Amino acid sequence: MWSLFTSHASDFLTGFGWTILSSVIALIGATILGLGFALLQIVPNRAANIAGKIYIEIVRNIPLLVITMFFYVVVAKVFHLNGFVSGTIGLTLYSSAFIAETIRAGINSVDTGQYEGARSNGLTWWEAMRYVVLPQAIKLVIPPLGNQFVNLIKNSSILAFVAGMDLMYQANMISQTTFDTFGPYIIVAIFYLMLTMPLSYYMRYLENKLEN
Amino acid sequence: MQEFLQAYSWINMRFLLNGLWITGIVSVISILLSFVLGSVLGIIRYMGVKYLSRIVGFLIDLIRNLPLLLIIFFTYFALPKIGIHLNVITSTIVAMTVFESAMLAEIVRSGIKAVPKGQLEGALSNGLNFYQALWYVLLPQAYKKMIPPIVSQFVSLIKDTSLATIIMLPEVTFRAQTIYAQQPKFIIPMFLMLAIMYFVLNFAISRLGGYIDRRMAS
Amino acid sequence: MPSKMKKRILGLALGSLMIGGLTLGLASPTVQAKSKEEPKNQTYYQIKKTHKMQWGVKGDTKLMGLMDIKTGKLQGFDIDMAKEITKRVDPKAKPVFTQITSGTRIPMLLNGNIDAIIATMSITPEREEVVDFSKPYFKAGQAILVKKDSKIKSIKDLNHSNMKILAVQGSNSLQNAKKYAPKAKGSALQDYATALTALQSGQGDALTTDSSILYGMAVDNKDTKVVGGNFTDDPYGVAMAKNDPKLRHAINHAIDDIKADGTYDRLAKKWFSDVPGMSWKEVAE
């Protein structure tokens, strides 16, 4: 196993790098989009609520693979997107729907009295959100949001389907040149765990702290 | 427009629907098996049996933190090595069950934990032993609260089955790819049909789950 | 028995069962090393006993092995060859077809999911280290497929750093192409279906693999063309697990017989006589 790693170290590390890069871009993008769609669902405007709801329901109910392949083979005909970009866009959009739901649930769980109090003190809807509701929601939202980030990192393996250079893709390539179907996958499993395990455990720690 | 009509010919639709059937069968069997296995694992975690709960907990964490794609690979290529030969469908079911059981175990554990402590103490002081209390008092209440997360796991499972295209499971996404590879002009109609099929199926399941949840609550 | 004790015992029993199940997938890699010393000719006797011959075949390759959407069955030259070989290895046996990709076929053969591979598989020294091949049954060589409006005329035109060559995983075609166009970038996709769609979507400048496969693509996809002719010579063989000389002998014998009695010509004509740019008389190796 070790010799397999050392003989293909640069491939594994390259894959690790692309996996991290894709995850970080998708994480930032999906959080911004997710926050946007969460707010869209709760602003006092019926049309905006419906638009937000439609986006989330559609994206949530369609497999990530279908969304990613759509960008890789259909959208790419118009705008040139390579595998890495298509995969990262797919990952961002897909994750954004789940993050939006997580944030919305957090906002809803803030006591409505707080919001009403803020409004009756003359704050606008946006100010009430910005200064009263969101700061409290963030605390509640961090652990479930962290779990969504873990899902996002795991889901970045979708890049393997579109030659996105990531860990999973490298494992496929190495296993096909060495005819070893275990070693490469065990090694990439360790790489994935290095990213996801600490994050999961930290989120569980925060969750427990919040409960007590 | 012409292309859409051609793309949705009975021949193509039958080919896709057969794939949707496989998606459905794999998902239903996997969620049922995961429900049983996940419950047992969740209960073990909840009971806090010495060593055992730790080990189970660690395995659950391991599986929850790995991409499903990796687990599909391991199952497909690992089991034959120890003499278990499974076809693609069975192999996918095994992979999905391993993954989903870990997910459901956590849901079951936190579901039981959420039942107020007083309930268990009350049941025990009324002469029930631990298992009776678990079976008659804790689990019914816990399961009622777990309907929404279990339904959303089921929806994930239906979507995740598409990942098994990597081991050539002839489910609906794989079949749509087969069609548009042979007739590239059908590529957009095929993506649209895939989106419609998944959306209708999953949206209906979510709604049904919500309805059952409300019925149980009232 | 005190309830706490009972609780532990039950928990332990259930738990060990579950751990067994769960670890199966993860722990088995450690088991693999032990079971290497298998008896000889296992697959051959298995076929004779069960009267079933499990073939790994392609499902995304027109002319060679393609899924027919109308019937849901696989068809092509390789599929017909497999049927004919099966008949001659064991007259009572039925062929069973499992769709494979270039990436999964060797692991599946080594793991015993399938008995033999007949799936546009070139005989190469690297592969011969892990599997056994029959004698060649099909003359093949690698070429490139490009979009109809492309300026690329041969593999040499791809030798620029802004060129991208598409291929599928598990085939050696990307490495071969890189020998002629070392500066080009490469992307390996899951299967030919995706690779072809990727070419049409502009994800690469050329798709490289065996010309027999590319000609099949060009028949259906008028927006693509095969250019430059073959730049390698890699005949196809039937692959099987090592340590099975009886099976290898039976398959070789079957191939000779298929060629001698006119079956081969009939099949070659059936599949390749209408393909522009291909001559069915020249496919025999």
GROMACS .gro file of N, CA, C and O in nm, chain C residues 118-206:
model
  356
  548ILE      N    1  -1.495  -1.052  -2.419
  548ILE     CA    2  -1.482  -1.029  -2.562
  548ILE      C    3  -1.540  -0.890  -2.586
  548ILE      O    4  -1.659  -0.872  -2.602
  549ALA      N    5  -1.455  -0.790  -2.576
  549ALA     CA    6  -1.505  -0.653  -2.570
  549ALA      C    7  -1.402  -0.558  -2.628
  549ALA      O    8  -1.344  -0.477  -2.556
  550THR      N    9  -1.378  -0.566  -2.756
  550THR     CA   10  -1.282  -0.478  -2.826
  550THR      C   11  -1.155  -0.462  -2.744
  550THR      O   12  -1.106  -0.353  -2.722
  551MET      N   13  -1.100  -0.576  -2.700
  551MET     CA   14  -0.986  -0.569  -2.609
  551MET      C   15  -0.858  -0.610  -2.682
  551MET      O   16  -0.844  -0.725  -2.725
  552SER      N   17  -0.767  -0.514  -2.693
  552SER     CA   18  -0.642  -0.541  -2.763
  552SER      C   19  -0.548  -0.624  -2.676
  552SER      O   20  -0.546  -0.609  -2.555
  553ILE      N   21  -0.472  -0.710  -2.744
  553ILE     CA   22  -0.372  -0.790  -2.673
  553ILE      C   23  -0.249  -0.702  -2.650
  553ILE      O   24  -0.187  -0.656  -2.747
  554THR      N   25  -0.217  -0.674  -2.526
  554THR     CA   26  -0.098  -0.592  -2.497
  554THR      C   27  -0.012  -0.665  -2.394
  554THR      O   28  -0.064  -0.743  -2.314
  555PRO      N   29   0.118  -0.637  -2.394
  555PRO     CA   30   0.208  -0.703  -2.298
  555PRO      C   31   0.168  -0.675  -2.153
  555PRO      O   32   0.176  -0.764  -2.069
  556GLU      N   33   0.122  -0.551  -2.124
  556GLU     CA   34   0.084  -0.518  -1.986
  556GLU      C   35  -0.033  -0.603  -1.941
  556GLU      O   36  -0.035  -0.654  -1.828
  557ARG      N   37  -0.130  -0.617  -2.029
  557ARG     CA   38  -0.249  -0.696  -1.993
  557ARG      C   39  -0.214  -0.844  -1.981
  557ARG      O   40  -0.271  -0.916  -1.900
  558GLU      N   41  -0.119  -0.889  -2.066
  558GLU     CA   42  -0.083  -1.030  -2.062
  558GLU      C   43  -0.019  -1.070  -1.931
  558GLU      O   44  -0.012  -1.187  -1.898
  559GLU      N   45   0.025  -0.970  -1.855
  559GLU     CA   46   0.082  -1.002  -1.724
  559GLU      C   47  -0.026  -1.041  -1.624
  559GLU      O   48   0.000  -1.113  -1.528
  560VAL      N   49  -0.147  -0.991  -1.644
  560VAL     CA   50  -0.253  -1.022  -1.547
  560VAL      C   51  -0.361  -1.116  -1.599
  560VAL      O   52  -0.430  -1.181  -1.520
  561VAL      N   53  -0.378  -1.121  -1.731
  561VAL     CA   54  -0.479  -1.213  -1.786
  561VAL      C   55  -0.417  -1.293  -1.899
  561VAL      O   56  -0.310  -1.261  -1.948
  562ASP      N   57  -0.487  -1.400  -1.940
  562ASP     CA   58  -0.446  -1.476  -2.058
  562ASP      C   59  -0.531  -1.434  -2.177
  562ASP      O   60  -0.649  -1.405  -2.161
  563PHE      N   61  -0.467  -1.434  -2.296
  563PHE     CA   62  -0.542  -1.401  -2.417
  563PHE      C   63  -0.553  -1.522  -2.509
  563PHE      O   64  -0.462  -1.606  -2.513
  564SER      N   65  -0.663  -1.526  -2.584
  564SER     CA   66  -0.674  -1.624  -2.692
  564SER      C   67  -0.586  -1.575  -2.806
  564SER      O   68  -0.525  -1.469  -2.798
  565LYS      N   69  -0.585  -1.650  -2.917
  565LYS     CA   70  -0.519  -1.595  -3.036
  565LYS      C   71  -0.603  -1.478  -3.087
  565LYS      O   72  -0.722  -1.469  -3.055
  566PRO      N   73  -0.543  -1.385  -3.163
  566PRO     CA   74  -0.620  -1.269  -3.209
  566PRO      C   75  -0.738  -1.312  -3.297
  566PRO      O   76  -0.727  -1.408  -3.373
  567TYR      N   77  -0.850  -1.245  -3.283
  567TYR     CA   78  -0.965  -1.278  -3.368
  567TYR      C   79  -1.010  -1.160  -3.453
  567TYR      O   80  -1.100  -1.172  -3.534
  568PHE      N   81  -0.945  -1.045  -3.434
  568PHE     CA   82  -0.991  -0.926  -3.507
  568PHE      C   83  -0.876  -0.829  -3.522
  568PHE      O   84  -0.804  -0.800  -3.426
  569LYS      N   85  -0.858  -0.781  -3.646
  569LYS     CA   86  -0.749  -0.688  -3.673
  569LYS      C   87  -0.792  -0.547  -3.633
  569LYS      O   88  -0.894  -0.499  -3.683
  570ALA      N   89  -0.720  -0.489  -3.543
  570ALA     CA   90  -0.763  -0.356  -3.498
  570ALA      C   91  -0.644  -0.263  -3.488
  570ALA      O   92  -0.530  -0.306  -3.474
  571GLY      N   93  -0.671  -0.136  -3.497
  571GLY     CA   94  -0.568  -0.035  -3.480
  571GLY      C   95  -0.636   0.092  -3.437
  571GLY      O   96  -0.756   0.109  -3.455
  572GLN      N   97  -0.556   0.180  -3.381
  572GLN     CA   98  -0.613   0.300  -3.323
  572GLN      C   99  -0.616   0.414  -3.424
  572GLN      O  100  -0.523   0.429  -3.504
  573ALA      N  101  -0.721   0.493  -3.420
  573ALA     CA  102  -0.731   0.610  -3.507
  573ALA      C  103  -0.795   0.724  -3.427
  573ALA      O  104  -0.812   0.711  -3.305
  574ILE      N  105  -0.826   0.835  -3.493
  574ILE     CA  106  -0.894   0.944  -3.422
  574ILE      C  107  -1.023   0.983  -3.494
  574ILE      O  108  -1.034   0.975  -3.616
  575LEU      N  109  -1.118   1.025  -3.412
  575LEU     CA  110  -1.247   1.075  -3.462
  575LEU      C  111  -1.252   1.224  -3.428
  575LEU      O  112  -1.218   1.263  -3.316
  576VAL      N  113  -1.290   1.305  -3.526
  576VAL     CA  114  -1.300   1.449  -3.500
  576VAL      C  115  -1.435   1.499  -3.551
  576VAL      O  116  -1.506   1.428  -3.621
  577LYS      N  117  -1.467   1.622  -3.515
  577LYS     CA  118  -1.590   1.680  -3.567
  577LYS      C  119  -1.571   1.708  -3.716
  577LYS      O  120  -1.460   1.736  -3.762
  578LYS      N  121  -1.681   1.701  -3.790
  578LYS     CA  122  -1.675   1.713  -3.935
  578LYS      C  123  -1.604   1.842  -3.980
  578LYS      O  124  -1.530   1.843  -4.078
  579ASP      N  125  -1.625   1.952  -3.907
  579ASP     CA  126  -1.568   2.080  -3.949
  579ASP      C  127  -1.426   2.102  -3.895
  579ASP      O  128  -1.369   2.209  -3.911
  580SER      N  129  -1.370   1.998  -3.834
  580SER     CA  130  -1.238   2.014  -3.773
  580SER      C  131  -1.127   2.022  -3.879
  580SER      O  132  -1.138   1.965  -3.987
  581LYS      N  133  -1.020   2.096  -3.843
  581LYS     CA  134  -0.907   2.107  -3.936
  581LYS      C  135  -0.805   1.996  -3.914
  581LYS      O  136  -0.708   1.983  -3.989
  582ILE      N  137  -0.826   1.916  -3.812
  582ILE     CA  138  -0.729   1.812  -3.780
  582ILE      C  139  -0.735   1.699  -3.883
  582ILE      O  140  -0.843   1.649  -3.914
  583LYS      N  141  -0.617   1.663  -3.934
  583LYS     CA  142  -0.616   1.561  -4.039
  583LYS      C  143  -0.552   1.432  -3.992
  583LYS      O  144  -0.576   1.326  -4.049
  584SER      N  145  -0.468   1.440  -3.890
  584SER     CA  146  -0.408   1.318  -3.839
  584SER      C  147  -0.366   1.342  -3.694
  584SER      O  148  -0.375   1.453  -3.644
  585ILE      N  149  -0.322   1.236  -3.632
  585ILE     CA  150  -0.282   1.242  -3.491
  585ILE      C  151  -0.174   1.348  -3.467
  585ILE      O  152  -0.171   1.412  -3.364
  586LYS      N  153  -0.089   1.370  -3.568
  586LYS     CA  154   0.022   1.465  -3.551
  586LYS      C  155  -0.028   1.608  -3.529
  586LYS      O  156   0.035   1.688  -3.460
  587ASP      N  157  -0.145   1.638  -3.590
  587ASP     CA  158  -0.201   1.773  -3.575
  587ASP      C  159  -0.244   1.803  -3.431
  587ASP      O  160  -0.276   1.916  -3.397
  588LEU      N  161  -0.252   1.699  -3.350
  588LEU     CA  162  -0.298   1.719  -3.211
  588LEU      C  163  -0.183   1.756  -3.118
  588LEU      O  164  -0.204   1.780  -3.000
  589ASN      N  165  -0.060   1.758  -3.172
  589ASN     CA  166   0.055   1.779  -3.086
  589ASN      C  167   0.076   1.926  -3.049
  589ASN      O  168   0.175   1.987  -3.085
  590HIS      N  169  -0.021   1.983  -2.977
  590HIS     CA  170  -0.010   2.119  -2.926
  590HIS      C  171  -0.065   2.121  -2.785
  590HIS      O  172  -0.155   2.043  -2.753
  591SER      N  173  -0.016   2.214  -2.704
  591SER     CA  174  -0.061   2.215  -2.565
  591SER      C  175  -0.205   2.263  -2.551
  591SER      O  176  -0.268   2.243  -2.449
  592ASN      N  177  -0.259   2.326  -2.656
  592ASN     CA  178  -0.400   2.368  -2.645
  592ASN      C  179  -0.496   2.264  -2.701
  592ASN      O  180  -0.615   2.289  -2.713
  593MET      N  181  -0.444   2.146  -2.736
  593MET     CA  182  -0.530   2.039  -2.787
  593MET      C  183  -0.565   1.944  -2.674
  593MET      O  184  -0.484   1.916  -2.587
  594LYS      N  185  -0.687   1.893  -2.679
  594LYS     CA  186  -0.727   1.793  -2.579
  594LYS      C  187  -0.779   1.668  -2.648
  594LYS      O  188  -0.866   1.674  -2.735
  595ILE      N  189  -0.722   1.553  -2.607
  595ILE     CA  190  -0.763   1.425  -2.664
  595ILE      C  191  -0.856   1.355  -2.565
  595ILE      O  192  -0.825   1.346  -2.446
  596LEU      N  193  -0.967   1.305  -2.613
  596LEU     CA  194  -1.060   1.231  -2.529
  596LEU      C  195  -1.040   1.081  -2.549
  596LEU      O  196  -1.009   1.037  -2.659
  597ALA      N  197  -1.058   1.006  -2.441
  597ALA     CA  198  -1.048   0.861  -2.451
  597ALA      C  199  -1.135   0.803  -2.340
  597ALA      O  200  -1.201   0.878  -2.268
  598VAL      N  201  -1.137   0.671  -2.328
  598VAL     CA  202  -1.210   0.614  -2.215
  598VAL      C  203  -1.112   0.554  -2.115
  598VAL      O  204  -1.000   0.516  -2.151
  599GLN      N  205  -1.157   0.545  -1.990
  599GLN     CA  206  -1.073   0.490  -1.885
  599GLN      C  207  -1.050   0.341  -1.907
  599GLN      O  208  -1.136   0.271  -1.958
  600GLY      N  209  -0.933   0.296  -1.867
  600GLY     CA  210  -0.905   0.153  -1.871
  600GLY      C  211  -0.859   0.103  -2.006
  600GLY      O  212  -0.823  -0.012  -2.021
  601SER      N  213  -0.859   0.188  -2.106
  601SER     CA  214  -0.804   0.144  -2.233
  601SER      C  215  -0.666   0.208  -2.243
  601SER      O  216  -0.637   0.306  -2.177
  602ASN      N  217  -0.581   0.153  -2.328
  602ASN     CA  218  -0.446   0.209  -2.337
  602ASN      C  219  -0.438   0.315  -2.445
  602ASN      O  220  -0.331   0.361  -2.482
  603SER      N  221  -0.555   0.356  -2.498
  603SER     CA  222  -0.553   0.443  -2.615
  603SER      C  223  -0.496   0.582  -2.586
  603SER      O  224  -0.432   0.640  -2.671
  604LEU      N  225  -0.519   0.632  -2.464
  604LEU     CA  226  -0.466   0.764  -2.434
  604LEU      C  227  -0.312   0.763  -2.433
  604LEU      O  228  -0.248   0.850  -2.491
  605GLN      N  229  -0.255   0.658  -2.370
  605GLN     CA  230  -0.109   0.647  -2.368
  605GLN      C  231  -0.053   0.635  -2.510
  605GLN      O  232   0.047   0.698  -2.543
  606ASN      N  233  -0.118   0.554  -2.592
  606ASN     CA  234  -0.072   0.538  -2.730
  606ASN      C  235  -0.075   0.670  -2.805
  606ASN      O  236   0.020   0.705  -2.875
  607ALA      N  237  -0.185   0.743  -2.790
  607ALA     CA  238  -0.199   0.869  -2.862
  607ALA      C  239  -0.093   0.969  -2.817
  607ALA      O  240  -0.039   1.044  -2.896
  608LYS      N  241  -0.060   0.964  -2.687
  608LYS     CA  242   0.039   1.058  -2.633
  608LYS      C  243   0.178   1.035  -2.692
  608LYS      O  244   0.261   1.125  -2.694
  609LYS      N  245   0.202   0.914  -2.740
  609LYS     CA  246   0.331   0.887  -2.803
  609LYS      C  247   0.345   0.968  -2.931
  609LYS      O  248   0.454   1.009  -2.969
  610TYR      N  249   0.232   0.989  -2.999
  610TYR     CA  250   0.235   1.064  -3.125
  610TYR      C  251   0.209   1.213  -3.103
  610TYR      O  252   0.244   1.295  -3.187
  611ALA      N  253   0.140   1.246  -2.994
  611ALA     CA  254   0.108   1.387  -2.966
  611ALA      C  255   0.138   1.416  -2.820
  611ALA      O  256   0.048   1.435  -2.740
  612PRO      N  257   0.267   1.415  -2.784
  612PRO     CA  258   0.304   1.427  -2.642
  612PRO      C  259   0.262   1.558  -2.577
  612PRO      O  260   0.246   1.564  -2.455
  613LYS      N  261   0.244   1.663  -2.656
  613LYS     CA  262   0.211   1.793  -2.595
  613LYS      C  263   0.064   1.806  -2.561
  613LYS      O  264   0.025   1.893  -2.484
  614ALA      N  265  -0.020   1.723  -2.622
  614ALA     CA  266  -0.165   1.737  -2.603
  614ALA      C  267  -0.206   1.696  -2.461
  614ALA      O  268  -0.138   1.618  -2.396
  615LYS      N  269  -0.318   1.752  -2.416
  615LYS     CA  270  -0.376   1.711  -2.287
  615LYS      C  271  -0.472   1.596  -2.312
  615LYS      O  272  -0.521   1.578  -2.423
  616GLY      N  273  -0.500   1.521  -2.206
  616GLY     CA  274  -0.591   1.408  -2.222
  616GLY      C  275  -0.699   1.407  -2.116
  616GLY      O  276  -0.676   1.451  -2.004
  617SER      N  277  -0.818   1.358  -2.153
  617SER     CA  278  -0.926   1.337  -2.056
  617SER      C  279  -0.981   1.197  -2.078
  617SER      O  280  -1.017   1.162  -2.190
  618ALA      N  281  -0.988   1.118  -1.971
  618ALA     CA  282  -1.041   0.983  -1.985
  618ALA      C  283  -1.179   0.976  -1.921
  618ALA      O  284  -1.196   1.011  -1.805
  619LEU      N  285  -1.278   0.930  -1.998
  619LEU     CA  286  -1.416   0.927  -1.949
  619LEU      C  287  -1.461   0.784  -1.920
  619LEU      O  288  -1.391   0.689  -1.951
  620GLN      N  289  -1.580   0.774  -1.860
  620GLN     CA  290  -1.628   0.644  -1.813
  620GLN      C  291  -1.651   0.544  -1.926
  620GLN      O  292  -1.616   0.428  -1.915
  621ASP      N  293  -1.717   0.589  -2.032
  621ASP     CA  294  -1.751   0.495  -2.138
  621ASP      C  295  -1.754   0.569  -2.271
  621ASP      O  296  -1.745   0.692  -2.275
  622TYR      N  297  -1.771   0.494  -2.381
  622TYR     CA  298  -1.769   0.557  -2.513
  622TYR      C  299  -1.886   0.651  -2.533
  622TYR      O  300  -1.875   0.750  -2.604
  623ALA      N  301  -2.000   0.617  -2.471
  623ALA     CA  302  -2.117   0.703  -2.485
  623ALA      C  303  -2.083   0.843  -2.435
  623ALA      O  304  -2.106   0.942  -2.505
  624THR      N  305  -2.027   0.851  -2.317
  624THR     CA  306  -1.991   0.981  -2.260
  624THR      C  307  -1.881   1.047  -2.342
  624THR      O  308  -1.884   1.168  -2.366
  625ALA      N  309  -1.783   0.968  -2.384
  625ALA     CA  310  -1.670   1.025  -2.458
  625ALA      C  311  -1.717   1.087  -2.590
  625ALA      O  312  -1.674   1.196  -2.626
  626LEU      N  313  -1.807   1.017  -2.659
  626LEU     CA  314  -1.857   1.069  -2.786
  626LEU      C  315  -1.938   1.197  -2.763
  626LEU      O  316  -1.920   1.297  -2.834
  627THR      N  317  -2.025   1.194  -2.662
  627THR     CA  318  -2.103   1.313  -2.631
  627THR      C  319  -2.010   1.428  -2.594
  627THR      O  320  -2.035   1.543  -2.631
  628ALA      N  321  -1.904   1.396  -2.524
  628ALA     CA  322  -1.807   1.500  -2.485
  628ALA      C  323  -1.741   1.562  -2.608
  628ALA      O  324  -1.724   1.683  -2.615
  629LEU      N  325  -1.708   1.480  -2.707
  629LEU     CA  326  -1.648   1.533  -2.830
  629LEU      C  327  -1.746   1.628  -2.899
  629LEU      O  328  -1.710   1.738  -2.941
  630GLN      N  329  -1.870   1.584  -2.908
  630GLN     CA  330  -1.971   1.665  -2.976
  630GLN      C  331  -2.000   1.794  -2.900
  630GLN      O  332  -2.037   1.894  -2.959
  631SER      N  333  -1.981   1.791  -2.768
  631SER     CA  334  -2.004   1.911  -2.687
  631SER      C  335  -1.880   2.000  -2.682
  631SER      O  336  -1.878   2.097  -2.608
  632GLY      N  337  -1.776   1.963  -2.753
  632GLY     CA  338  -1.656   2.046  -2.756
  632GLY      C  339  -1.567   2.031  -2.635
  632GLY      O  340  -1.486   2.119  -2.605
  633GLN      N  341  -1.577   1.918  -2.564
  633GLN     CA  342  -1.491   1.896  -2.448
  633GLN      C  343  -1.351   1.852  -2.489
  633GLN      O  344  -1.263   1.839  -2.405
  634GLY      N  345  -1.331   1.823  -2.616
  634GLY     CA  346  -1.200   1.783  -2.663
  634GLY      C  347  -1.194   1.801  -2.813
  634GLY      O  348  -1.295   1.826  -2.878
  635ASP      N  349  -1.071   1.792  -2.870
  635ASP     CA  350  -1.055   1.814  -3.013
  635ASP      C  351  -1.065   1.686  -3.093
  635ASP      O  352  -1.096   1.687  -3.211
  636ALA      N  353  -1.035   1.573  -3.029
  636ALA     CA  354  -1.043   1.445  -3.099
  636ALA      C  355  -1.071   1.336  -2.998
  636ALA      O  356  -1.038   1.348  -2.880
   0.00000   0.00000   0.00000
